[in-house]
Coordinates of N, CA and C in Angstrom, one line a residue:
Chain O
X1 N 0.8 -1.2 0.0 CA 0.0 0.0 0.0 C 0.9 1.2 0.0
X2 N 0.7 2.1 -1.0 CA 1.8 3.4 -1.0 C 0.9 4.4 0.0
X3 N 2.2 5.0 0.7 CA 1.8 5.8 1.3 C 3.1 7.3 1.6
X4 N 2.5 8.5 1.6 CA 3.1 9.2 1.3 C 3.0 10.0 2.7
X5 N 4.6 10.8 2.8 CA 4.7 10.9 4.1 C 5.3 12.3 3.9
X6 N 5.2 13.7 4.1 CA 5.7 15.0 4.4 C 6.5 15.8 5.4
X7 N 7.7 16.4 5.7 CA 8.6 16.3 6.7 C 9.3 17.3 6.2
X8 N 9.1 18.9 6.9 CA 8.5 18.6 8.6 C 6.8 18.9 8.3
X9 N 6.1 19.0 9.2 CA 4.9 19.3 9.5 C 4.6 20.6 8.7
X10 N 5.2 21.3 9.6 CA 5.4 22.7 9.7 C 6.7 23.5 9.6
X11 N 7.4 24.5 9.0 CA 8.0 25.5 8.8 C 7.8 26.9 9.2
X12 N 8.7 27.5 9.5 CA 8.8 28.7 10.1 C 10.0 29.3 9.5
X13 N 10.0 30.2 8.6 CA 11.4 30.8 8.2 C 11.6 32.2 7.7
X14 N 12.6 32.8 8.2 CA 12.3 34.2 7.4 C 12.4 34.8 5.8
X15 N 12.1 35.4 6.1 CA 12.0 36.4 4.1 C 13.5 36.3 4.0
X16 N 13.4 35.8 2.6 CA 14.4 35.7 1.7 C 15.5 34.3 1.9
X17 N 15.1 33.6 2.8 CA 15.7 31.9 2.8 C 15.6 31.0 2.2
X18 N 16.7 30.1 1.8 CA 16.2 29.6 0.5 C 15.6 27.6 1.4
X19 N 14.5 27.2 1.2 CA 14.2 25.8 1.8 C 13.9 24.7 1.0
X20 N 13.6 23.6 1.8 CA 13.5 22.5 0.7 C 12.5 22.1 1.9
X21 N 11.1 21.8 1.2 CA 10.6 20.4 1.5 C 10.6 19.2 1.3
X22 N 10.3 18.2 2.2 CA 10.8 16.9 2.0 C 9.0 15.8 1.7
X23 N 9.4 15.1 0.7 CA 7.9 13.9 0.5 C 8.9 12.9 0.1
X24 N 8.3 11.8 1.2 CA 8.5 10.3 0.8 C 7.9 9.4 0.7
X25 N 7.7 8.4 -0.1 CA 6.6 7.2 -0.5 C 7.3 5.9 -0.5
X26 N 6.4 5.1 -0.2 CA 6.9 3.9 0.0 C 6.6 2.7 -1.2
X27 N 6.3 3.3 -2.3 CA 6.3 2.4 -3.2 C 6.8 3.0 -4.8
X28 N 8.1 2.7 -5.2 CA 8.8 3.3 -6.2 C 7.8 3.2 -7.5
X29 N 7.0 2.4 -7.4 CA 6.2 2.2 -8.6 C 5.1 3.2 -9.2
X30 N 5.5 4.8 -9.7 CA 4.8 5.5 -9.5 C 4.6 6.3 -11.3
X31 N 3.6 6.3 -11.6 CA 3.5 7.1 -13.2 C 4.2 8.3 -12.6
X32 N 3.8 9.3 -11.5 CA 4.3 10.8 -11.5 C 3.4 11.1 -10.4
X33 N 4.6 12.4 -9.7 CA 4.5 12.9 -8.5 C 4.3 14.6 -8.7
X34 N 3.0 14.9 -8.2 CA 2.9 16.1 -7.9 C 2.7 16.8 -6.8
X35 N 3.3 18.6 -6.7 CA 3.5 19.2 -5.7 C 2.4 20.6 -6.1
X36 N 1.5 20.2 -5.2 CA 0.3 21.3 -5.1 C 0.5 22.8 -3.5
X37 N -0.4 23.8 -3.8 CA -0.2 24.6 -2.9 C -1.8 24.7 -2.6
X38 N -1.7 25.3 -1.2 CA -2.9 25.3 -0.6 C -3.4 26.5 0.5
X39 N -3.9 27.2 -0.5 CA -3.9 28.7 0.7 C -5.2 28.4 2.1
X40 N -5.5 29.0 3.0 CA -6.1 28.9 3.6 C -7.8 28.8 3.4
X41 N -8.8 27.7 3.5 CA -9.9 28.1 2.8 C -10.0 27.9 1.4
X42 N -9.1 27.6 0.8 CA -9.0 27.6 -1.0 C -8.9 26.4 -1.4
X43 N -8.7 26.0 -2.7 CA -8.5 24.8 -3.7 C -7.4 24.4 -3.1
X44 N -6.5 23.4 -4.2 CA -5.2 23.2 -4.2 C -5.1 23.8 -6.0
X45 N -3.7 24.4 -5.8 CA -3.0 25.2 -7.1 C -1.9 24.3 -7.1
X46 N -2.2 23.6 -8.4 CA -0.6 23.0 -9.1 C 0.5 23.6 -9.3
X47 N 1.7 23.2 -8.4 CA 3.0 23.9 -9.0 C 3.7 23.2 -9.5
X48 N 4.1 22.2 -9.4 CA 5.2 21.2 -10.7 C 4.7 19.7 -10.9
X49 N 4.9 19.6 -12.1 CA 4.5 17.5 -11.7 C 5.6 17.1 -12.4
X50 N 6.1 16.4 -11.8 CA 7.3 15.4 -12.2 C 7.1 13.7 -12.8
X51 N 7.1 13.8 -14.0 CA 6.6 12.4 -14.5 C 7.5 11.2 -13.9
X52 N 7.3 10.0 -14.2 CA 8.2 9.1 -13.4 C 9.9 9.1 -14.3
X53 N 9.6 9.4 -15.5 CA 10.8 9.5 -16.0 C 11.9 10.7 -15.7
X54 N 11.1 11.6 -15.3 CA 11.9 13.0 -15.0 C 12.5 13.0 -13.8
X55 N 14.0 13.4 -13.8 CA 14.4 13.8 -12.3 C 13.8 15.1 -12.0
X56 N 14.0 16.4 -12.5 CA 13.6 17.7 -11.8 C 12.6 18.2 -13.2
X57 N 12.0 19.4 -12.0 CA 11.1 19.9 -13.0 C 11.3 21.5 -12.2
X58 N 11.3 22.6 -13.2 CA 11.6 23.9 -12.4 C 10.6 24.8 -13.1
X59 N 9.9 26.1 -12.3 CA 9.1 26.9 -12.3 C 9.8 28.1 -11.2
X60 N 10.6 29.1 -11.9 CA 10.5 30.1 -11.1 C 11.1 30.0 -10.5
X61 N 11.6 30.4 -9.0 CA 11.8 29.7 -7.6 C 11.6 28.5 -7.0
X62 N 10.9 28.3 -8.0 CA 10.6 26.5 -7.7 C 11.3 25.5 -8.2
X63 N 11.8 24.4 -7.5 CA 12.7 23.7 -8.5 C 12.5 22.1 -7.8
X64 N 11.3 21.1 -8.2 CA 11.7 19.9 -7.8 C 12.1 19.0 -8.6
X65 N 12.6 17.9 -7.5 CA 13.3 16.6 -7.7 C 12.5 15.3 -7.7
X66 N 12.7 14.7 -8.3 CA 12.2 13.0 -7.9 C 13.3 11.9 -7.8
X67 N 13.6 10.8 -6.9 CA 14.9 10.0 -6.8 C 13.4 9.2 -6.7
X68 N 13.2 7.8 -7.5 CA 12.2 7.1 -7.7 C 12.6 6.0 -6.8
X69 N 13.8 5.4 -6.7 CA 14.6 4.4 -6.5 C 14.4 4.6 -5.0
X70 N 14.8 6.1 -4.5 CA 15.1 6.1 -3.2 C 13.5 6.5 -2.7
X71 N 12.6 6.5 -3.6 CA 10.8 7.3 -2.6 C 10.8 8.4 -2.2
X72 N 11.7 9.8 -2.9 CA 11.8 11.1 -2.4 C 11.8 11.7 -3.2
X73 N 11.2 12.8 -2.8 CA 11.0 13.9 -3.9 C 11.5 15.2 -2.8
X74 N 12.1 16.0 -3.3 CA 11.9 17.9 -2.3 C 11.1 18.8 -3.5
X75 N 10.6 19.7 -2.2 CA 10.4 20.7 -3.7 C 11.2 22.4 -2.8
X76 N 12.0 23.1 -3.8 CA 13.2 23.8 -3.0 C 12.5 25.2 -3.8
X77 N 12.5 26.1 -2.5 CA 11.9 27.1 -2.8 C 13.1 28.6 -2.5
X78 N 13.8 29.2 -3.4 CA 14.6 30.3 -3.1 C 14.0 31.2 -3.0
X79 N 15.0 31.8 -2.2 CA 14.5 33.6 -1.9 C 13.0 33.8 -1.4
X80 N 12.2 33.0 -0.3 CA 11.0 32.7 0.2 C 10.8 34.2 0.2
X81 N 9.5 34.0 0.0 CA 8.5 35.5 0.5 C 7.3 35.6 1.1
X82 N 6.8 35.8 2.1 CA 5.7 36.3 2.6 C 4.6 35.2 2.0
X83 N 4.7 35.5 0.7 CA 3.6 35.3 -0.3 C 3.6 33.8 -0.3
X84 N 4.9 33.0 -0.4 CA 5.2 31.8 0.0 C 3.7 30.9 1.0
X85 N 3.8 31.7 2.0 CA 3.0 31.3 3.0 C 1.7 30.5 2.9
X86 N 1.5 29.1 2.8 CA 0.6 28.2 2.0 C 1.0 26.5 3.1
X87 N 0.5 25.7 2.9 CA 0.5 24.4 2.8 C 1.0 23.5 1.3
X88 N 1.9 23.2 1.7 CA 2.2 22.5 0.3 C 2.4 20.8 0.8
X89 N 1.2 20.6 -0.7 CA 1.5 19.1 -0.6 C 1.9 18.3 -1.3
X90 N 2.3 17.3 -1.0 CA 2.6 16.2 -2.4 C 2.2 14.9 -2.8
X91 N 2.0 14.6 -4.1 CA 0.9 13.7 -4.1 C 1.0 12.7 -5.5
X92 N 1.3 11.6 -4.9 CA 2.0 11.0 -5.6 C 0.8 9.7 -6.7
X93 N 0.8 9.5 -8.1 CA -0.3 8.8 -8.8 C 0.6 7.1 -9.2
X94 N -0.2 6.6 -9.0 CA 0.6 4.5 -8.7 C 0.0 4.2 -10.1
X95 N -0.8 4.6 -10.5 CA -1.3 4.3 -11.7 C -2.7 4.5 -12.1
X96 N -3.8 4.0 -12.8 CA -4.9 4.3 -12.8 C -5.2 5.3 -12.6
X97 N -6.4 5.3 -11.3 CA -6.7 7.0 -10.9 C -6.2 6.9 -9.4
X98 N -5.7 6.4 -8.5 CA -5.6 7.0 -7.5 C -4.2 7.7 -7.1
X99 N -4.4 8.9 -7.0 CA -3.7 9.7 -6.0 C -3.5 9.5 -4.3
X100 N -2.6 9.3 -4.2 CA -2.3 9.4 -2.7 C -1.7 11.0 -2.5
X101 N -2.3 11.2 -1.3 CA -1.2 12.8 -1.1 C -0.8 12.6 0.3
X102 N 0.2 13.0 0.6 CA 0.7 13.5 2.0 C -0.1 14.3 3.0
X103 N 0.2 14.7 4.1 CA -0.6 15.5 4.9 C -0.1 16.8 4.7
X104 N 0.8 16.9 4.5 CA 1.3 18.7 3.8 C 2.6 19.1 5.0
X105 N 3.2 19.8 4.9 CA 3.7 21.1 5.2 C 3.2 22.6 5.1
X106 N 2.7 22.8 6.8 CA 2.6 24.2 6.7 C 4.0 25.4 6.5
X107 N 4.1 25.7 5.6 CA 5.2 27.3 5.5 C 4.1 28.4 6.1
X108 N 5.6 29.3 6.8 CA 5.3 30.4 7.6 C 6.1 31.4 6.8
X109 N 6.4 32.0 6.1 CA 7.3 32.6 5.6 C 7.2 34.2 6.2
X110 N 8.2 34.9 7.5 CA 8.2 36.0 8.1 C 8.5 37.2 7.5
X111 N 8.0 38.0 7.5 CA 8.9 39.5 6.5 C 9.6 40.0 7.6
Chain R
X1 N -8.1 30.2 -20.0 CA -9.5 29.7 -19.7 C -10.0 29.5 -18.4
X2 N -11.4 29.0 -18.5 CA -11.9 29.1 -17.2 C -11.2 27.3 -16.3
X3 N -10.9 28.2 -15.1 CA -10.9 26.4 -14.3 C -11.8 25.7 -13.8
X4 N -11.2 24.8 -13.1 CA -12.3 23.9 -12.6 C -13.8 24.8 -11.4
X5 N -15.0 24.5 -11.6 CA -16.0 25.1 -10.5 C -16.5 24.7 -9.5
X6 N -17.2 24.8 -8.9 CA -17.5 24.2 -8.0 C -18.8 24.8 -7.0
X7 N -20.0 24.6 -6.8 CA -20.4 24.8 -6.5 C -21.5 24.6 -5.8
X8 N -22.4 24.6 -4.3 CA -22.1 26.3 -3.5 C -21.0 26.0 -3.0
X9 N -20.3 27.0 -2.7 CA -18.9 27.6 -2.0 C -19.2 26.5 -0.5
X10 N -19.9 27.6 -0.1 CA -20.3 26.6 1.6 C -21.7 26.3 1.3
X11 N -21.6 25.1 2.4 CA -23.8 24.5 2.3 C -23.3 24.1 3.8
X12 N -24.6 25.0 4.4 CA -24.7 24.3 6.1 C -25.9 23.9 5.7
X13 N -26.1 22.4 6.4 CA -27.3 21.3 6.5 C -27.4 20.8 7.6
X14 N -28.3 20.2 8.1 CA -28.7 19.8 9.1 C -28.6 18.2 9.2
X15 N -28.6 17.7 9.9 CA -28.4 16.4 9.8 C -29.5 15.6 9.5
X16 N -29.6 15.0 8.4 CA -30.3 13.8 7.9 C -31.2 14.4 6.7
X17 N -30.8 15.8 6.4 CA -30.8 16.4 4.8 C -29.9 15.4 3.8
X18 N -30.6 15.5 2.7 CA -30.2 15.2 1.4 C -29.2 16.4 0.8
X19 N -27.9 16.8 0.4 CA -26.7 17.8 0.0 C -26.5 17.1 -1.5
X20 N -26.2 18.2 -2.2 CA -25.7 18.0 -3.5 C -24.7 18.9 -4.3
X21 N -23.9 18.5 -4.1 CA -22.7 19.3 -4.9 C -22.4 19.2 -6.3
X22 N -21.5 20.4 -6.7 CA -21.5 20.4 -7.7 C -20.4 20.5 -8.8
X23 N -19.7 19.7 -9.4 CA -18.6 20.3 -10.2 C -18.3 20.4 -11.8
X24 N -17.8 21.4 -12.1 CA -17.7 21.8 -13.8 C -16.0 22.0 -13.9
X25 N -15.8 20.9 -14.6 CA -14.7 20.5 -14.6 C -14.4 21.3 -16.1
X26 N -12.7 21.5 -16.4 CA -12.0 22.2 -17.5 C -12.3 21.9 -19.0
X27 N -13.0 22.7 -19.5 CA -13.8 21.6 -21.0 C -12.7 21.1 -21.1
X28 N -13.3 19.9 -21.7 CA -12.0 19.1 -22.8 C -11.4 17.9 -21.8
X29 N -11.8 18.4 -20.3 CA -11.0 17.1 -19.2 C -11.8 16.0 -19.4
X30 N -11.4 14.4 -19.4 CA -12.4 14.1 -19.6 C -12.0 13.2 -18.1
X31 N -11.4 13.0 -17.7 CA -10.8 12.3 -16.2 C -11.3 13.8 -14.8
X32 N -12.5 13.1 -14.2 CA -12.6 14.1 -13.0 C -13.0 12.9 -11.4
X33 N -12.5 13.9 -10.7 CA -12.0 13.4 -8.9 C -13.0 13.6 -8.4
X34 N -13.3 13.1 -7.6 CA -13.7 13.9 -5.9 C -12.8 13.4 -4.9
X35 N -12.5 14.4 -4.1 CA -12.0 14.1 -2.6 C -13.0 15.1 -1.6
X36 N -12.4 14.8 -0.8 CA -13.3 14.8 0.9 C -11.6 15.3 1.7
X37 N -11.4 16.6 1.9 CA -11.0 16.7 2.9 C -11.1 17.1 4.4
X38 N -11.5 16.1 5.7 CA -11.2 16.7 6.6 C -10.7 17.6 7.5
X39 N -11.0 18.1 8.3 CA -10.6 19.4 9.2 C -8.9 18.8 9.6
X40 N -8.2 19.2 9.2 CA -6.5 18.6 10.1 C -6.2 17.2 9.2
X41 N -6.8 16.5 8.1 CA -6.6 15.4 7.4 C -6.4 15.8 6.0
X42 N -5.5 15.1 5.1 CA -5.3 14.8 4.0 C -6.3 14.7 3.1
X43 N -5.9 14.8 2.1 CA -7.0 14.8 0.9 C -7.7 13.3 1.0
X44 N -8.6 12.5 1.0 CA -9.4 11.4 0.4 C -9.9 11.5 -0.4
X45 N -9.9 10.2 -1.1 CA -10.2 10.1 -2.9 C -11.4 9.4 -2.8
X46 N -12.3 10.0 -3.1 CA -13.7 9.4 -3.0 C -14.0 8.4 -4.2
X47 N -14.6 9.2 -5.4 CA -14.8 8.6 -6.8 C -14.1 9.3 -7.7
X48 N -13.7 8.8 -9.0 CA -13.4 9.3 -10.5 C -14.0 8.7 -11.3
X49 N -13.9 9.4 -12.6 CA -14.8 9.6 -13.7 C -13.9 9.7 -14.9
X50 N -13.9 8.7 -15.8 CA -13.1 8.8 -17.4 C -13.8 8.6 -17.7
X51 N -14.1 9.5 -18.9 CA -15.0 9.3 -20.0 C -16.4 9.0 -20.0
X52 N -16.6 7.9 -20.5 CA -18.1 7.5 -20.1 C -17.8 6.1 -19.5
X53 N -16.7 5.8 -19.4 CA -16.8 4.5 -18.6 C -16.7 5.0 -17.1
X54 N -17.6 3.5 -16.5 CA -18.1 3.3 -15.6 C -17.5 3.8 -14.2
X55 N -17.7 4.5 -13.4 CA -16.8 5.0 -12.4 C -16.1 4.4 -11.5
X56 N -15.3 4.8 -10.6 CA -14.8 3.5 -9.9 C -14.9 4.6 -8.8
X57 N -15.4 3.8 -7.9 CA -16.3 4.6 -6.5 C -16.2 3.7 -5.0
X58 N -14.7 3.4 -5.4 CA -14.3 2.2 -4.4 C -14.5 3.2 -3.2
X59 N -13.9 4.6 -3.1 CA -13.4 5.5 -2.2 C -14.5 6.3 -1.7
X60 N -15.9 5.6 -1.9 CA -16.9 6.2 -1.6 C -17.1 5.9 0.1
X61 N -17.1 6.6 1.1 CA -17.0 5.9 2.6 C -18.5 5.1 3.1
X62 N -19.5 5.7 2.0 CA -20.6 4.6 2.7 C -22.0 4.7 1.7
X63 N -23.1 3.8 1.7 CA -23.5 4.3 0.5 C -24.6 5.0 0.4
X64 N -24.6 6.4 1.7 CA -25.1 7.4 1.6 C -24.7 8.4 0.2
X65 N -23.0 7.9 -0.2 CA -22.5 8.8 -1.0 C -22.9 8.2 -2.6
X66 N -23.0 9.3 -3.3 CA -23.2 9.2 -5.0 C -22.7 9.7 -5.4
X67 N -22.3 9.2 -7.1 CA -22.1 10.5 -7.7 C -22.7 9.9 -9.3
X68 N -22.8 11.4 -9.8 CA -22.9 10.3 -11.7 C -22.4 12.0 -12.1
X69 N -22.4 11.9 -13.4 CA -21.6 12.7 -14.5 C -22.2 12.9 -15.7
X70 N -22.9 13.7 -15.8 CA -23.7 13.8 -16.9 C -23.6 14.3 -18.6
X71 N -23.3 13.6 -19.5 CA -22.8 14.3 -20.7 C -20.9 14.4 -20.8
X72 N -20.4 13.5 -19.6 CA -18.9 13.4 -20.0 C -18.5 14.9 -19.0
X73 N -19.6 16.1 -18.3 CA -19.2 17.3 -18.1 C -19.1 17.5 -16.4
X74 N -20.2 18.0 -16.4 CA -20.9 18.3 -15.0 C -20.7 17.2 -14.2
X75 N -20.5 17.4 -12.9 CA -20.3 15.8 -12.2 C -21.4 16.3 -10.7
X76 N -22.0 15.6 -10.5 CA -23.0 16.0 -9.0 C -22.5 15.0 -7.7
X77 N -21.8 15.3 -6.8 CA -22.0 14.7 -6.0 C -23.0 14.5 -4.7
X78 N -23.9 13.6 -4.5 CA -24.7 13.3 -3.5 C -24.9 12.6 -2.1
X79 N -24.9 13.2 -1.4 CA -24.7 12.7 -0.3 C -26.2 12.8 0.6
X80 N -26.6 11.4 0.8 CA -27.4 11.6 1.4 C -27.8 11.2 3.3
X81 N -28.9 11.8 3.8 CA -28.7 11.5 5.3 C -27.8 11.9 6.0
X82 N -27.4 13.4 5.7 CA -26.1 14.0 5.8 C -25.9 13.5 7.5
X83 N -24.7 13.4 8.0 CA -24.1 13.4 9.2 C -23.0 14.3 9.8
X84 N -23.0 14.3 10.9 CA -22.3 15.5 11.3 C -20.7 14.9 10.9
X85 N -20.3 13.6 10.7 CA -18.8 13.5 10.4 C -18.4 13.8 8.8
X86 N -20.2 14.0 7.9 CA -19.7 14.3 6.7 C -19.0 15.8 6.4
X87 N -18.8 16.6 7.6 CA -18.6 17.8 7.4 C -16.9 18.0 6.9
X88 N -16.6 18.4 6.2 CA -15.9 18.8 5.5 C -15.9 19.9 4.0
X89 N -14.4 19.8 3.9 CA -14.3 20.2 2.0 C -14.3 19.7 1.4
X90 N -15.4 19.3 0.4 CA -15.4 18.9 -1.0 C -14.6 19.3 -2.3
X91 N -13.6 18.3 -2.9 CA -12.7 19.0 -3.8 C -13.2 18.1 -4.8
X92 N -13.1 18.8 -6.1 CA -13.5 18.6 -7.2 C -12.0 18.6 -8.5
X93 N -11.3 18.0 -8.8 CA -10.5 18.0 -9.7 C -10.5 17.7 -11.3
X94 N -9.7 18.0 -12.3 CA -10.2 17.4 -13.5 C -8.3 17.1 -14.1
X95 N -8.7 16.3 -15.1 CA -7.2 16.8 -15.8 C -7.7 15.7 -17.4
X96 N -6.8 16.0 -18.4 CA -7.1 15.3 -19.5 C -7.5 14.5 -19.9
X97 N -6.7 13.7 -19.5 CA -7.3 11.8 -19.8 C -7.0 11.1 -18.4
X98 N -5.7 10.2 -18.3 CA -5.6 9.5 -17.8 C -5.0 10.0 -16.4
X99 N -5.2 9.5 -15.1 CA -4.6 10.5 -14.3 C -2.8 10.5 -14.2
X100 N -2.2 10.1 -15.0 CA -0.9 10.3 -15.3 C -0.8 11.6 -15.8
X101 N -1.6 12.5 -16.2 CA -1.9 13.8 -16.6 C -2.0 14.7 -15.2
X102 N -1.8 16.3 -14.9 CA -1.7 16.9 -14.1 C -2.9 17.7 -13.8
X103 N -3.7 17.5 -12.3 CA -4.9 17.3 -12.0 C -4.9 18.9 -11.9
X104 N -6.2 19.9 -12.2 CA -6.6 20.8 -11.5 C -7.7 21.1 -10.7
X105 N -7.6 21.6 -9.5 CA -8.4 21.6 -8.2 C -9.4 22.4 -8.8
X106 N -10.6 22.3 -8.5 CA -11.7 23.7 -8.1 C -11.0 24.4 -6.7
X107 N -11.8 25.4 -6.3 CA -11.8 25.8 -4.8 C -12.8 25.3 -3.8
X108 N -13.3 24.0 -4.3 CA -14.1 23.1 -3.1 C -15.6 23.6 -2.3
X109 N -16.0 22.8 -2.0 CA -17.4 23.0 -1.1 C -17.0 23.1 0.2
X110 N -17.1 23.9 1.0 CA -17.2 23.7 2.7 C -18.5 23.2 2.6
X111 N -18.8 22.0 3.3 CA -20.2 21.3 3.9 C -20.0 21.3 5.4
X112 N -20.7 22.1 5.9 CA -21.3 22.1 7.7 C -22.4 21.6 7.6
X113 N -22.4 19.9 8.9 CA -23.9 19.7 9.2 C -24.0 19.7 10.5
X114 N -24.9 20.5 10.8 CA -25.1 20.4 12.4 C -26.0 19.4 13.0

């Protein structure tokens, strides 16, 4: 059964730091992993998907990874801002239709 | 273009009301989601919808819950005999075909039942 796991919980960091979140899964067998954002009250907003063939995928300040072999993905965010400030999840597809997602990381990003 | 919809925003019900949600998924998607997220919980995958084949609604929690999809478009979910543990967000997703494609979210239903 894959299951996907997000680390840390929570984040606290000031304006202009550069971070990485961490997602791990327990089953390498994956079509593709994506990293959604989640403002308070709102949808989830797609920011990168990384197919299973792809190591990285970059948007901006955004820049993730996928290691298939090892069940990790980060998604590394430079020069954080304020605006930053969201739950980000990640959420990995085994095949078919199901998505598994993680429980997220809250970011706090301080000015 | 327009994204995924979703609609009402919030619905407070009472308990052992019939609720019906609503989602208008990205023309042209033909692969659409529901999840159920809980207050402090992760997303759950309720049902999906490809095409006109038959849905797969393993992730439905009881079979108060429905859904159907009308015309490949609109998707309604139904929940009936609402309960106070059905309270949550309702998320509505779509994405092209297969879900190896990259999903996009509506902004969800808050359902309060008291």
């Amino acid at each position: 059964k894959q299951e996907v796991t997000q680390i840390p919980a929570a984040l606290s960091v000031p304006e202009g730091e550069n971070l990485v979140l961490n997602c791990s899964f327990t089953d390498s067998a994956i079509y593709n992993l994506q990293w959604f954002r989640q403002d308070p009250g709102k949808g989830l907003t797609s920011l990168l998907l990384i197919q299973s063939s792809q190591r990285e995928q970059t948007s901006g300040r955004l820049n993730a990874s996928l290691d298939k072999s090892s069940g990790r993905s980060t998604l590394y965010i430079a020069a954080s801002q304020p605006g930053d400030s969201a739950t980000y999840l990640c959420a990995v597809n085994t095949g078919g239709f199901k998505t598994i997602f993680g429980a997220g990381t809250r970011l706090f990003v301080k000015a | 273009g327009a994204g995924v919809s979703q609609s009402p925003s919030n619905k407070v019900t009472e308990k052992g009301k019939d609720v019906e949600l609503r989602c208008d998924p990205i023309s042209g998607h033909t692969a659409l989601y529901w999840y159920r997220q809980s207050l402090g919980q992760g997303l759950e995958f309720l049902i999906y919808f490809q095409g006109n084949s038959a849905p797969d609604k393993s992730g439905l929690p009881s079979d108060r819950f429905s859904a159907e999809r009308t015309g490949g478009s609109v998707s309604t979910l139904t929940i009936q005999r609402t309960q106070q543990e059905d309270s949550a967000v309702y998320l509505c997703a779509s994405s092209l075909a297969r879900s190896y494609h990259e999903q996009f979210f509506g902004p969800g239903t808050r359902l309060t039942v008291l």
